[in-house]
Amino acid sequence: MQGSRDDGRASSSTTGREMHPTRWGDPAGAAPLPEPARALVELAFGVTDSPAATAVSLPAPALDEAVLAELRTAVGDAHVVTDDAIRRLRTRGKSTPDLLRARAGDLTDAPDVVVRPVGAHEVAAVLAIAVRHHLAVVPFGGGTAVTGGLAPDREGYAGVVSLDLRRMNHLVEVDPVSMTATLEPGLLGPEAEALLAEHGLTLGHFPQSFEHASIGGFAATRSSGQASAGYGRFDAMVVALTAVTPTGRLSLGVAPASAAGPDLRQLLLGSEGAFGVITSVTVRVRPIPEAKVYEGWRFATFAEGRDAMRELAQSGPLPTVLRLSDESETALSLADPDAVGGGASAGGCLMITGYEGSAADVAAKQTSVTALLTDLGGVPGGEEPGRAWAAGRFKAPYLRDSMLDVGVLVETLETATFWSRVEQTYADVKAALGASLPGALVLCHVSHVYETGCSLYFTVAARATEPAWRAAKAAATDAMVAARATITHHHAVGTDHKPWLAREIGETGVRVLRAVKAELDPTGILNPGVLVP
């Protein structure tokens, strides 16, 4: 899987397996809905197999040959692609509405050309061409976006360029003294981990999209991994970065901490390609853990489980992994997607705790957490629930596709708030979803904790259309804003959440974002319509 380049930097020699154009992930991972789950779905919703995906031709590329020739000069003939099959794979992201539109044959958002640069100099050359010809440019990493971040506004542009960063797949440098590594944006999660493992290191960032998401995407969306309690969010791991904008290059981060004014790295982290193209990140890394132990706990109620999480977050010790499913999610065994519908739940709420590190550290922390959770009313469930969760941690999106195959819409949304507002936020968002989608299953879990608060991640299953889902999500987002919770904890803004951003950051905050956009991208070619209200 690994290779090396002439410059001596380690790289991934694979281009990675492309995701299915109308489904999530590896095409080999697609499977029919398991029979126990199908029986449950039939009981709750009835079953109506969805029509097969519609095969349609894409709109012809809008760019003339002269522009394509300039792009070929910039990156090489082989790396300027107008083939329908590749353009289809670069159309939108992987939200449920994205997939429903793709299955219905709606590919109107397809880019006109896919351009694959290697190195910041080629990225700069492509942006210069885009400015000259007023082409919209959409940076593309793994394609796992779920909030419309890969669906730009093409109105008024001469064409849309998908800037595919997958050739930028080097491990540039490892600093074992400082415990940092510099990675290029096109590396997918597994590729980055494999390269770091050659040095005995890990990033420790494992979101549900890990198998297909990219390093650049993690940075551009402020991703948060399933082991965030131990390793932190991705933006907290970034100590330096470089980026190319239409007006110049940025190289940010010269020390672990600085008082030299506002931290300009934060302008790029979470910017979703609207301010610049991230060309490298320097991240904090850790030694590969010697031991890993995951286990399950039961709490009588979701509120009691959350109180226990708050105690761990505020007083310690904090496990590497800490997750809590509410009663509904626990009953459906969603900690183990292979067991959905199996009806093996013991009731209450399932908590997953995980420990990674040296054998001695794992044993010590596990002992301390066990004592605290027992005192707080938790009932230990042993390692089997933890092993089931670890084995299925990346499978839920495949289950979503299988549900779509039988006509049931499944989608997620998430938020975060302070501990004092969690109960109200949970109740209000759940009520908004239930009122908008009568008969829907609304499930929730806490997957990320902080001393001051936590995230709430909702999964919704309903016999519903895309417009009905969008109305329900709008109602839920209104409820988040009313409860003074954030509109997104780790899914980013994209186009889906943009209508609510001004209510979160205020009109002055909006003017600041617009001013940054005007300075770095004055002609507005970078991911137009995304993020900035």
Coordinates of N, CA and C in Angstrom, one line a residue, residues 229 306-319 322 372 376 419 448-454:
A229 N -12.4 11.6 23.0 CA -12.2 11.8 24.5 C -10.7 11.6 24.8
R306 N -25.7 10.3 31.1 CA -25.0 11.6 30.8 C -24.4 12.2 32.0
D307 N -25.0 12.1 33.2 CA -24.5 12.6 34.4 C -23.1 11.9 34.7
A308 N -23.1 10.6 34.4 CA -21.8 9.9 34.6 C -20.8 10.4 33.7
M309 N -21.1 10.6 32.4 CA -20.2 11.1 31.4 C -19.6 12.5 31.9
R310 N -20.5 13.3 32.4 CA -20.1 14.7 32.9 C -19.1 14.5 34.0
E311 N -19.3 13.6 34.9 CA -18.4 13.4 36.0 C -17.0 13.0 35.5
L312 N -17.0 12.1 34.5 CA -15.7 11.6 34.0 C -15.0 12.8 33.2
A313 N -15.8 13.6 32.5 CA -15.2 14.7 31.7 C -14.7 15.8 32.6
Q314 N -15.3 16.0 33.8 CA -14.9 17.1 34.6 C -14.0 16.7 35.7
S315 N -14.0 15.5 36.2 CA -13.2 15.1 37.3 C -12.2 14.0 36.9
G316 N -12.5 13.3 35.8 CA -11.6 12.3 35.4 C -11.7 11.0 36.2
P317 N -11.1 10.0 35.8 CA -10.3 9.9 34.5 C -11.2 9.7 33.3
L318 N -10.7 10.2 32.2 CA -11.5 10.1 31.0 C -11.0 9.0 30.1
P319 N -11.9 8.1 29.7 CA -11.5 7.0 28.8 C -11.1 7.6 27.4
L322 N -15.7 7.3 24.7 CA -16.8 7.4 25.7 C -18.0 7.7 24.9
L372 N -15.6 4.5 39.5 CA -16.5 5.7 39.4 C -17.9 5.4 38.8
L376 N -21.7 5.5 40.4 CA -22.8 6.4 39.8 C -23.9 5.6 39.2
W419 N -23.5 21.4 29.4 CA -24.1 20.4 30.2 C -25.5 20.9 30.7
H448 N -19.2 12.6 21.9 CA -18.1 13.5 22.2 C -18.4 14.3 23.5
V449 N -17.4 14.3 24.4 CA -17.6 15.0 25.6 C -16.5 16.0 25.9
Y450 N -16.8 17.0 26.7 CA -15.9 18.1 27.1 C -16.2 18.4 28.5
E451 N -15.3 19.1 29.2 CA -15.5 19.5 30.6 C -16.8 20.3 30.7
T452 N -17.1 21.1 29.6 CA -18.3 22.0 29.7 C -19.5 21.5 29.0
G453 N -19.5 20.5 28.3 CA -20.6 20.0 27.6 C -20.4 18.8 26.7
C454 N -21.3 18.5 25.8 CA -21.2 17.3 25.0 C -22.0 17.5 23.7

